[in-house]
XYZ file of C-alpha atoms in Angstrom:
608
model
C 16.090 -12.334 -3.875
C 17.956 -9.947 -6.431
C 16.444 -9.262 -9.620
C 18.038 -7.988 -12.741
C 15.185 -8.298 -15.541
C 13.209 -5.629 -16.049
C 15.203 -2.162 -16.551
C 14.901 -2.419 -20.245
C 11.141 -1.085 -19.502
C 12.609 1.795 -18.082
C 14.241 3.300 -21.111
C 10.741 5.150 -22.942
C 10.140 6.445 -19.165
C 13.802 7.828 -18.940
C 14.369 9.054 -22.996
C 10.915 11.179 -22.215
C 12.200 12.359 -18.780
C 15.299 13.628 -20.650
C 13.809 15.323 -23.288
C 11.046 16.710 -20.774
C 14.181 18.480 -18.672
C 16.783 18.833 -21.892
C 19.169 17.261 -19.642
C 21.208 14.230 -20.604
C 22.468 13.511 -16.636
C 19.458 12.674 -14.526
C 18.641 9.663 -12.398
C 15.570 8.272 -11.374
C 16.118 7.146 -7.553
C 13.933 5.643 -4.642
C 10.658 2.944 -5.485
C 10.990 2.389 -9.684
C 14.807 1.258 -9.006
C 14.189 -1.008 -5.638
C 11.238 -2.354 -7.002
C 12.383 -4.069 -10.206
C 15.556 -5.100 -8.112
C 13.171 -6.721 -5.827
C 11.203 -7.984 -8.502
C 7.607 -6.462 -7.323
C 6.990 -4.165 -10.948
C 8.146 -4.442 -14.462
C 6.555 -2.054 -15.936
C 3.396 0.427 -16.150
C 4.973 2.997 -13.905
C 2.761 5.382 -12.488
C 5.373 7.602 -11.094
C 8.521 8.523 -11.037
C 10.468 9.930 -8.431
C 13.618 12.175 -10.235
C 16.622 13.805 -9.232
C 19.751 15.685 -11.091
C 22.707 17.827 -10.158
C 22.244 21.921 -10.571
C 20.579 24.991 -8.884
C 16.126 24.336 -8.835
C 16.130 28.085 -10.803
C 18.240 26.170 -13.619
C 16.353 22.787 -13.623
C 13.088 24.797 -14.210
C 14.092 27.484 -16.473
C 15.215 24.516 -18.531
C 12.130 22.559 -18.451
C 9.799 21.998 -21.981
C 7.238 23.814 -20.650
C 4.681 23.263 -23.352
C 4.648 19.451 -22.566
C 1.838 18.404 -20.208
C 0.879 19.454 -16.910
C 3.325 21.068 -14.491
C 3.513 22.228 -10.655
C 6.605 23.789 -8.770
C 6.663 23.693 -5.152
C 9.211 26.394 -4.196
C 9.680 25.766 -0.828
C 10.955 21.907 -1.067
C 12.624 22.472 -4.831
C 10.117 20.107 -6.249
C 8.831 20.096 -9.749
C 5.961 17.946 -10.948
C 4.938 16.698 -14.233
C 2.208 14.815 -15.648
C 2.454 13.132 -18.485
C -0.333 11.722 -20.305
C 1.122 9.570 -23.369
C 2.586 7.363 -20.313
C 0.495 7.477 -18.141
C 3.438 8.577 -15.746
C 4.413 11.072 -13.408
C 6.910 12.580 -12.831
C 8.406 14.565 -9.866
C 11.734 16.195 -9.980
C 13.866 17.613 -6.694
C 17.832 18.526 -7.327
C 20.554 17.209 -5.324
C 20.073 18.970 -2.202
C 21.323 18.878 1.813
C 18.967 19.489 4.871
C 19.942 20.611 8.268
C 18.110 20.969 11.328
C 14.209 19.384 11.916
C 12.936 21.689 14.783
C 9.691 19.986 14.131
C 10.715 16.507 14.063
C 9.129 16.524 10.585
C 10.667 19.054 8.215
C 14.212 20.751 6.950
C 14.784 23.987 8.463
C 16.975 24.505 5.827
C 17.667 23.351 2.383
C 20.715 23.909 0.673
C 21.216 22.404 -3.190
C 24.903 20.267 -3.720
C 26.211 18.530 -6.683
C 26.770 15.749 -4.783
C 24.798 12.937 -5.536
C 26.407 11.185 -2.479
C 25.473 14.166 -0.293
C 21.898 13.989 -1.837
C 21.880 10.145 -0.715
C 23.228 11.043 2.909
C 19.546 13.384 3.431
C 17.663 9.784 2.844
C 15.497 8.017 5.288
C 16.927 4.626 4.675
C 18.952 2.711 2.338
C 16.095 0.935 -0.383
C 15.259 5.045 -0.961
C 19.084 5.985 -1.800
C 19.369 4.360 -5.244
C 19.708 5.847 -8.403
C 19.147 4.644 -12.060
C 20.571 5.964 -15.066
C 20.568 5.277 -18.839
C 23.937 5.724 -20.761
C 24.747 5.427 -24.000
C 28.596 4.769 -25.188
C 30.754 4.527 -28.211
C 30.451 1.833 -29.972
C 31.839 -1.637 -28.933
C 34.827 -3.303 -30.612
C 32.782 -5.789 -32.481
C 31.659 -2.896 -34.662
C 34.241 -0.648 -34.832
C 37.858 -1.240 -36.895
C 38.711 -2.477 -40.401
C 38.599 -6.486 -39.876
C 36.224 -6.716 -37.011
C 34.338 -9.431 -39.050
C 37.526 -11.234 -39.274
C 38.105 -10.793 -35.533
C 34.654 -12.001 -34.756
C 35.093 -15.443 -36.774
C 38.588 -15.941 -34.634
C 36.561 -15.858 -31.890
C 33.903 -18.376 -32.394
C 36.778 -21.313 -33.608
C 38.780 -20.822 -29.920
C 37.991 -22.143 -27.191
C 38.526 -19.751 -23.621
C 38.384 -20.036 -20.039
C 35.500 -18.764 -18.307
C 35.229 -20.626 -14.746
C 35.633 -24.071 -17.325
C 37.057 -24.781 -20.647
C 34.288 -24.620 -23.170
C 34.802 -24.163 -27.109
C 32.599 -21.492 -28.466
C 31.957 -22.343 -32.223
C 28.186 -21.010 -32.919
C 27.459 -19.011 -29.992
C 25.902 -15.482 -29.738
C 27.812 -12.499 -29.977
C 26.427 -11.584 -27.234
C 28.223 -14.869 -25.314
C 31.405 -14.166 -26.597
C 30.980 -11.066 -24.808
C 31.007 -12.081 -22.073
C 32.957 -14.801 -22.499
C 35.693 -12.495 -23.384
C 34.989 -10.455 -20.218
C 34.759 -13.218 -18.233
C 37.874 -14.287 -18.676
C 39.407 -10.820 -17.402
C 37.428 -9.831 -14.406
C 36.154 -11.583 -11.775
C 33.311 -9.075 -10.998
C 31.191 -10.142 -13.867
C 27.871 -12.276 -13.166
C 25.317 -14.126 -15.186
C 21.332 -13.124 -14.514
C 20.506 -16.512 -14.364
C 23.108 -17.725 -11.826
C 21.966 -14.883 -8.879
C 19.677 -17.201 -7.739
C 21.676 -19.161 -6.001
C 23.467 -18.852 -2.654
C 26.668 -19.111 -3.691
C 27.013 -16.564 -5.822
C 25.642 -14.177 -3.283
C 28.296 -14.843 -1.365
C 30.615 -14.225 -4.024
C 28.621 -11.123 -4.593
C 29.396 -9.738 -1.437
C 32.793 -10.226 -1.295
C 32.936 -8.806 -5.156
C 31.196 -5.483 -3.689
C 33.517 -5.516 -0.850
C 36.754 -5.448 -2.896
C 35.532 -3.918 -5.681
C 32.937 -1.906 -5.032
C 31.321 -2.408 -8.145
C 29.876 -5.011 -10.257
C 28.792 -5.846 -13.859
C 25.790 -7.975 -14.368
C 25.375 -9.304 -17.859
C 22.946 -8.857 -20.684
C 20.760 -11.838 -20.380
C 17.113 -13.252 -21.725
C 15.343 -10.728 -19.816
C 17.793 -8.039 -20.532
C 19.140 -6.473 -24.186
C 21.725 -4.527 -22.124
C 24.199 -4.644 -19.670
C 23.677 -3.254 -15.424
C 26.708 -1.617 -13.911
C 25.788 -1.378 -9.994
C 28.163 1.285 -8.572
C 29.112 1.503 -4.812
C 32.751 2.943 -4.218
C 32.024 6.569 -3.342
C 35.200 7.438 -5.198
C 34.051 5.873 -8.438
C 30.715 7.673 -7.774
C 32.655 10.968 -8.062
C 34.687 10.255 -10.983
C 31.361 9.073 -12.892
C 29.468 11.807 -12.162
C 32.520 15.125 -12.148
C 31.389 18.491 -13.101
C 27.443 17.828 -13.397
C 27.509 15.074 -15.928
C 27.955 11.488 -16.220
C 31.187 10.669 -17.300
C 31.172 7.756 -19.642
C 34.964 7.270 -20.230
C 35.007 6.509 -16.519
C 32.083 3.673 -17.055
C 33.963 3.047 -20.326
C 37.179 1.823 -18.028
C 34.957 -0.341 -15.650
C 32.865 -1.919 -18.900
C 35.132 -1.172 -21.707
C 33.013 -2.327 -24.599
C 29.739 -1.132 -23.359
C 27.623 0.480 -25.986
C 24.443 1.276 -23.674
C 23.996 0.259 -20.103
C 21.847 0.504 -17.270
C 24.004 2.481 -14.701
C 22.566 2.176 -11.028
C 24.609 3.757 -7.947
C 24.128 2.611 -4.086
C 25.792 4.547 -2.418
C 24.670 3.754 1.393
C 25.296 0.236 -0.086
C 20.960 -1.537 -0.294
C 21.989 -4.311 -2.421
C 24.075 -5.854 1.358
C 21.104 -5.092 3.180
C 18.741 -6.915 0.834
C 20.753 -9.498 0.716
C 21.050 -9.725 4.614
C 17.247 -9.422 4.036
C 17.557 -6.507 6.781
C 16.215 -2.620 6.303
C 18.713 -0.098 7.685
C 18.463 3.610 7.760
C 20.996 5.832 6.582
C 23.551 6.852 8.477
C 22.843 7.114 12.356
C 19.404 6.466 12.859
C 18.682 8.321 15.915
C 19.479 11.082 13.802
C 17.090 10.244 10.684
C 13.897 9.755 13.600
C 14.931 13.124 15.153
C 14.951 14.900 11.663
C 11.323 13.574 10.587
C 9.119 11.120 13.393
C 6.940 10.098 10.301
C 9.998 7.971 9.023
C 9.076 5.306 11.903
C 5.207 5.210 10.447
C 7.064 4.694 6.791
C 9.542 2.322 8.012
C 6.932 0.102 9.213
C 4.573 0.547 5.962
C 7.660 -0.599 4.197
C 7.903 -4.152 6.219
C 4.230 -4.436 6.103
C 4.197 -4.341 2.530
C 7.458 -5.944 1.403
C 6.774 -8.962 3.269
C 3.570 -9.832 2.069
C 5.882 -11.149 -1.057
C 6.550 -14.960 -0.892
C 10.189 -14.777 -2.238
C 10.841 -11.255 0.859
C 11.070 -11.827 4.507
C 12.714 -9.143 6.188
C 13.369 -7.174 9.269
C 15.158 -4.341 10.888
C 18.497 -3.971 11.615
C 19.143 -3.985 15.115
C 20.587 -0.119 15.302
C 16.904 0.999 13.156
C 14.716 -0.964 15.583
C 16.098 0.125 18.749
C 16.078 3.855 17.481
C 12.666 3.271 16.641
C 11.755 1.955 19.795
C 14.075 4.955 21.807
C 11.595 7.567 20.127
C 8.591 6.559 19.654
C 6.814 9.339 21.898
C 8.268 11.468 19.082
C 5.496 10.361 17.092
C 2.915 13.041 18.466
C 4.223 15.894 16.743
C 3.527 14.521 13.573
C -0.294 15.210 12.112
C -2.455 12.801 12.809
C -3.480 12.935 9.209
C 0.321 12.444 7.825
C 0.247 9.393 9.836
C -3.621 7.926 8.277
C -2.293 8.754 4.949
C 0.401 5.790 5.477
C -2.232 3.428 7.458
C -4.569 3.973 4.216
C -1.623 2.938 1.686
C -1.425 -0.636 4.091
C -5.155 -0.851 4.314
C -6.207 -0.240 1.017
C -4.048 -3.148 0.218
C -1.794 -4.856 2.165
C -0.869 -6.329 5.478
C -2.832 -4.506 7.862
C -2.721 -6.790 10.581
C 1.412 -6.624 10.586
C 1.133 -3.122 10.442
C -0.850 -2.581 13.670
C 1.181 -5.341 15.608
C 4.523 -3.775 14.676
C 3.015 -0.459 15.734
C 1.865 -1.580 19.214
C 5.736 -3.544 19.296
C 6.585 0.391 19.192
C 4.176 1.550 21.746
C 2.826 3.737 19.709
C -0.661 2.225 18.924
C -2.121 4.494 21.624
C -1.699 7.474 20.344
C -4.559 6.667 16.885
C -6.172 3.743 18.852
C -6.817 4.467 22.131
C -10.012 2.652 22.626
C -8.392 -0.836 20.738
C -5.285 -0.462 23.325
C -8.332 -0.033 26.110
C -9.141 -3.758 25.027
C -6.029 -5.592 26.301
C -6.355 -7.718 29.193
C -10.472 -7.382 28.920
C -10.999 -11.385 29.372
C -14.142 -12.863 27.483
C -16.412 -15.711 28.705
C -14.241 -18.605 27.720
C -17.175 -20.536 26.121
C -17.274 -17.520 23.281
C -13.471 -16.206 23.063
C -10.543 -17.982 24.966
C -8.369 -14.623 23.893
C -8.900 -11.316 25.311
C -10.871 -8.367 23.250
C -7.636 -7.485 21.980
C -6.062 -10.389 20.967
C -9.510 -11.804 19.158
C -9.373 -8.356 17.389
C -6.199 -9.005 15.560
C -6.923 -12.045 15.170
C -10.390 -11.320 13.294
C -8.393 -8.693 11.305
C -5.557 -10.991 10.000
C -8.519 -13.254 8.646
C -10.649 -10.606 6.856
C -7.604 -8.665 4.883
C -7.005 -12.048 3.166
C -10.916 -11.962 1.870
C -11.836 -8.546 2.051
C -10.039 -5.562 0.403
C -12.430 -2.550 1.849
C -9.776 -0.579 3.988
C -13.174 0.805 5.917
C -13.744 -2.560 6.448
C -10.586 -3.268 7.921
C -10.499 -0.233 9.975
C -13.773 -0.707 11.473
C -12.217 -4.520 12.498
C -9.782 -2.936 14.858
C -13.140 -1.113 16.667
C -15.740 -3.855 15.907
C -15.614 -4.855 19.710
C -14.504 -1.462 21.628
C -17.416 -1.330 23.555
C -17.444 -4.809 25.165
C -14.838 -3.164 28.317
C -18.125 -1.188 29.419
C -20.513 -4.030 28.469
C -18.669 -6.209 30.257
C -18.232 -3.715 33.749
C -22.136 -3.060 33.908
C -23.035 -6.945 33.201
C -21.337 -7.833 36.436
C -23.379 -5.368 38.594
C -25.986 -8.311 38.148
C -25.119 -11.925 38.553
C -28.400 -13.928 37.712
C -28.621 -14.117 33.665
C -32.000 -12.967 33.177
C -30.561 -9.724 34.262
C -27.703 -9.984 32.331
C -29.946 -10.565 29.024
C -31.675 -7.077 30.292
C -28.878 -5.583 30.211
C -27.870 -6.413 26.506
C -31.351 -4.895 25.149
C -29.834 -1.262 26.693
C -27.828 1.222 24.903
C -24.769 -0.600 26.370
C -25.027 -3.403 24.383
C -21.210 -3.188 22.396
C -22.254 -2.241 19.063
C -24.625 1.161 19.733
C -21.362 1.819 22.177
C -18.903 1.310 19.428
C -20.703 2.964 16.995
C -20.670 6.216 18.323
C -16.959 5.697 19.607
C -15.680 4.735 16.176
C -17.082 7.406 14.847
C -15.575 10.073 17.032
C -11.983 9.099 17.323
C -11.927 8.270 13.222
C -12.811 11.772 12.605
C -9.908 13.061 15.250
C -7.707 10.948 12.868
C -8.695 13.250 10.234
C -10.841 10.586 8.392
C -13.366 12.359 6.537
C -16.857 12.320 7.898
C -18.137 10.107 5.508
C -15.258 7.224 5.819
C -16.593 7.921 9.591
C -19.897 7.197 9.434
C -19.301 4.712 6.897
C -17.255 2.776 9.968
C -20.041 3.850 12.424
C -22.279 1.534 10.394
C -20.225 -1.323 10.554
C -20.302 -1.022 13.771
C -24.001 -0.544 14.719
C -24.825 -3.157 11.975
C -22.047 -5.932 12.514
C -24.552 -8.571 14.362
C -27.224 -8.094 11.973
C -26.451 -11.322 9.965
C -26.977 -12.948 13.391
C -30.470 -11.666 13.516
C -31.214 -12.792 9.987
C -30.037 -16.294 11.104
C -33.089 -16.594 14.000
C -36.033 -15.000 11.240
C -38.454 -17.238 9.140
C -37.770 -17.817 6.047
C -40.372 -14.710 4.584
C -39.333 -12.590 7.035
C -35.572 -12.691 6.625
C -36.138 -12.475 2.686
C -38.445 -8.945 3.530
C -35.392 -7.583 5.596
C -32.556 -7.931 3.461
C -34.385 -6.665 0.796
C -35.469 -3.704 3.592
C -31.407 -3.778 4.021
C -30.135 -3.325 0.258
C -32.868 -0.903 -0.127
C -31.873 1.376 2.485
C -28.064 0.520 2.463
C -26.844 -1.268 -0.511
C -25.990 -4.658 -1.355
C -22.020 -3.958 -0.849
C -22.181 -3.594 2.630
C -24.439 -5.821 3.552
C -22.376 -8.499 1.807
C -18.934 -6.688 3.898
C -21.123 -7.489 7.126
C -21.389 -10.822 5.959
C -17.193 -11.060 5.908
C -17.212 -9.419 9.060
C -19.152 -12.128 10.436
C -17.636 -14.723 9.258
C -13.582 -13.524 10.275
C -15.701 -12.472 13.942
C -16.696 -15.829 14.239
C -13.791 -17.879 13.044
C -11.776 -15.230 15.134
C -13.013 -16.690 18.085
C -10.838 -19.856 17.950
C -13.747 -21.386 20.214
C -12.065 -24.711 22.062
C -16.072 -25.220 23.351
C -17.839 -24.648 19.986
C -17.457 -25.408 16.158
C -16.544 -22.231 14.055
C -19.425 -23.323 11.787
C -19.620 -20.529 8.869
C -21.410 -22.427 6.430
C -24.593 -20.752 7.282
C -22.969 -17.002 7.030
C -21.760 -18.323 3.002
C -25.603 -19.480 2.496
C -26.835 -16.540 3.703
C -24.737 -14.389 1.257
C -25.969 -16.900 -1.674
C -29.363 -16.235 -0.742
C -28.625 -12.437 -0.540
C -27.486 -12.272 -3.744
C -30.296 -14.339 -5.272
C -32.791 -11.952 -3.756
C -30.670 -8.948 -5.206
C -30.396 -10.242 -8.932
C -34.270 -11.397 -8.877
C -35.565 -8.311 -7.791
C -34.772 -4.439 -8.442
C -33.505 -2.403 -5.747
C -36.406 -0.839 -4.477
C -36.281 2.321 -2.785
C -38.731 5.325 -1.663
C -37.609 6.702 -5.413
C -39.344 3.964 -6.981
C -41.995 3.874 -5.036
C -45.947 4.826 -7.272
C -46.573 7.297 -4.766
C -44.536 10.501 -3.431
C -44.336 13.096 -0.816
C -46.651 15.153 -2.291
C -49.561 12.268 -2.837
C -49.365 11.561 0.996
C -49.361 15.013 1.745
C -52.255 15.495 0.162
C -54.218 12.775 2.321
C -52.493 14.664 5.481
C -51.861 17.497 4.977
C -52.081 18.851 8.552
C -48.988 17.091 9.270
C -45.244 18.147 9.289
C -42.903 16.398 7.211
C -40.993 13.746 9.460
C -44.372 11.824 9.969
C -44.837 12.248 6.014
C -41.680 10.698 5.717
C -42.909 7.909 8.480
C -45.758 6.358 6.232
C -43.429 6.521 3.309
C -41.233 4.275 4.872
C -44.104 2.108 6.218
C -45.429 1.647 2.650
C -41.731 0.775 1.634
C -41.602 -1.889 3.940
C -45.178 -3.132 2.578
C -43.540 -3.157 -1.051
C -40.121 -4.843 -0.081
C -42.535 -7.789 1.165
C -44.287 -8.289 -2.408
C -43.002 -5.926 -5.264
C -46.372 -6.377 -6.760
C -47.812 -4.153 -3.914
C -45.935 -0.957 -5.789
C -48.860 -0.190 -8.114
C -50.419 3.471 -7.139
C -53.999 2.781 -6.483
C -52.537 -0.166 -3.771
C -50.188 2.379 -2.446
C -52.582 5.396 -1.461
C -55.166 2.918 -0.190
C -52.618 1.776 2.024
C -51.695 5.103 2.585
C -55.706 5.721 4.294
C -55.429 2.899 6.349
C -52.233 4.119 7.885
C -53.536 7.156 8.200
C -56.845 5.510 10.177
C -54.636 3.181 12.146
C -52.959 6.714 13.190
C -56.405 7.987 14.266
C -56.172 11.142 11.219
């Protein structure tokens, strides 16, 4: 699961970052450094999360001020900079210490430290306590020293020990290397070999008794990765502000640059465990900010939609978790849909809404999904519950449809059916039953306006609202298409893209299929092919015709309100729309002298 390639991509980001705060002793810590262990990014980093010892005054009055974009956020000692040559940016907080969350969300106090192990104690959880650093050293002993060339052909005619004997006439420099440092340590490891069990193992135990270990340059890498864990060795490496390199220098003693990263609440066990741990007592990191249980499950969510990651909590973080949840409402409800938009927009939603009904807390966003459990459907449509079918139908779409409106609108696309379902068994017979679907109860008007209200309590904007609302209201419409003629279904979708847009009346068309297949019907085929027609013939009918719409039409506001003009402006707007729909059914109706004599006959059919 480790990963070593990849930090040599760091170095531009880091040499800019140091000239940026003319400081030779920073580290970049949290996402860059787990990610490239965990092998998710390489390179293109869009930003960069920085940290460094010294008071926030001195960071800033430092700063090159006349590079790029910059924002300072006083009361959290955070300075931001965008950089446009990388495309990066970056956002730099000092060590610092926090006590006291009154509000279950932020510090009461903040107090700076030149501790980088303090700074790592104030972390949520382990994966966000690493730190990366680029040092430079003297120069190795294969370039320093009258007769080093001498020394160097020695080397290649004898044959070491390295784990087996193996002669090492016309190898790299680079292998002698590490032969040579192979053969005097045992904390020394080959890229290429961490893919194995074995030396896992072994890399345990090495962090165990060592605390520290040396991975190798390799293929992927030019230079060498010191990984740092003893807290003591952390404080002799970084003494008085700076990095200390004769301390590195008597870990790695011929290093000339290296990639230096320090764990100090020891990740690179927990990865391997493939567990997530917070830092520290975890009843106390939930206490000091209720959000971290909303971030802790974004993390899983997102992680594990990895093949080569599986993981889970450890058993301490999960049953903190689960001890206090309820803390959860004193966060902002819009804190809390800023993470569910970072899993929607792209990953696992489906995990993401399980794990946070595992954690009870589900009801506090959803309360109208939660209303769904244990609302039995007629078998011969759903064998599931509401509920059930509803994660179900959302697991399905997230693998073909990236819309996180979409996705959202999934977890409310059947809300209503609890109150469809309570007035359809005040009558038994069917006939009365089918009445009863043609009312306003019928699930979709229901949901529509539900959806709409609790999305905007969540703080979603009102357009992402409506946007939902429509789903909702709209989601059976492909069924409807499926029982018109042929002519008739062509005039409506064009009516339909028109109006609405092709986008989302292709997104119904997902939603219909993931509804359907979501059933998991024992009495019925899942047959889609007919919804993956329909969307062929929808997009046939887009590309061989414009997008007509009252714009286009030859006649206007004005020419109809000349033929009527004793009438207010919402029935003006009516025979518009009736002349759109007499386009839509031949485009080679929109000619002006067609229009306005339609236009009369409305008008006479209207008794004006």
């Amino acid at each position: 699961m480790i990963n070593i390639s990849g930090f040599d991509n760091l170095i531009p980001y880091y040499d800019l970052a140091r000239k940026l705060l003319k400081n030779n002793d920073i580290f970049f810590v949290w996402w860059v450094v787990r990610d490239i262990l965990l092998n998710l990014k390489k390179d293109n980093f869009e930003d960069i999360d920085i940290t460094c010892a010294g008071k926030p005054s001195d960071v800033f009055e430092k700063l090159d001020k006349t590079y790029g974009s910059i924002f300072k956020t006083d009361k959290f000692w955070t300075i931001t900079i965008v950089d446009k040559k990388l495309w990066c940016q970056f956002e730099i907080t000092p060590f610092r210490e926090e006590w006291t969350y009154s509000d279950s969300r932020h510090p009461d106090e903040l107090k700076w430290t030149e501790s980088l192990i303090s700074d790592s104690i104030r972390r949520d959880f382990t994966m966000n306590s690493l730190y990366y650093a680029w040092v430079w050293g003297q120069k190795s002993w294969f370039e320093v020293g009258r007769g080093s060339e001498e020394v160097w052909r020695d080397l290649r005619s004898e044959e070491l020990i390295w784990g087996r004997k193996r002669v090492w006439k016309g190898l790299k420099r680079s292998e002698v290397r590490r032969g040579i440092r192979g053969q005097n340590s045992d904390f020394v490891f080959d890229v290429e070999l961490l893919s194995s069990s074995k030396w896992e193992e072994k890399l345990k135990k090495v962090l165990k008794n060592k605390g520290y270990v040396v991975f190798d340059e390799s293929f992927w890498n030019k230079y060498s990765i010191l990984l740092v864990q003893d807290h003591d060795l952390i404080n002799k490496i970084l003494a008085n502000w700076k990095i200390q390199v004769d301390e590195i220098k008597n870990l790695v003693w011929d290093f000339v640059w290296l990639h230096l990263i320090i764990d100090p609440q020891k990740w690179l066990q927990d990865i391997l465990n493939q567990k997530i741990r917070a830092v520290g007592n975890p009843d106390d990191r939930i206490n000091e900010d209720a959000l971290r249980i909303i971030r802790w499950i974004r993390f899983v969510s997102i992680l594990n939609m990895y093949e080569h990651i599986n993981l889970d909590f450890e058993s301490k973080t999960w049953l903190a978790m689960k001890k206090y949840y309820f803390l959860i409402r004193k966060i902002a409800k819009e804190r809390v849909v800023q993470e569910m938009k970072k899993v929607f927009k792209k990953w696992n939603a489906f995990g993401f809404v399980w794990l946070m009904d595992e954690l009870n807390i589900l009801k506090y966003f959803f309360p109208a999904l939660v209303a769904c459990k244990h609302i039995d459907q007629p078998t011969r449509y759903h064998p599931f519950d509401v509920y059930a079918h509803t994660l179900l139908t959302l697991y399905h779409l997230q693998k073909i449809n990236k819309d996180y409106l979409v996705r959202f609108w999934m977890l409310y696309h059947d809300v209503g059916k609890p109150d469809q379902y309570y007035r359809a068994s005040i009558k038994k017979n069917e006939a009365s039953q089918q009445e009863l679907y043609k009312l306003e109860i019928n699930h979709p008007v229901i949901w529509s306006e539900i959806a709409e209200k609790e999305f905007l309590q969540l703080w979603f904007s009102k357009k992402e609202a409506k946007q939902i609302g429509f789903y909702v209201k709209y989601h059976m419409f492909p069924w409807d298409l499926l029982n018109m003629s042929e002519n008739k279904r062509k005039k409506e979708i064009k009516k339909f893209i028109s109006e609405y847009w092709l986008e989302n009346l292709l997104n119904l068309c997902d939603i219909t299929i993931w509804d359907r297949l979501g059933q998991y019907n024992p009495l019925q085929h899942s047959n889609i092919d007919w919804v993956l027609k329909l969307k062929e013939e929808i997009k046939q009918i887009y590309e061989q015709s414009w997008r007509i719409t009252l714009k286009e039409l030859k006649v206007n506001w004005n020419d109809i309100k000349k033929l009527a003009w004793w009438k207010t402006g919402p029935f003006i707007w009516q025979i518009l729309n009736e002349l759109l729909e007499f386009v839509l059914e031949d485009e080679k109706r929109n000619d002006r002298k067609i229009l306005l004599e339609k236009a009369k006959q409305l008008l006479k059919i209207n008794n004006l």
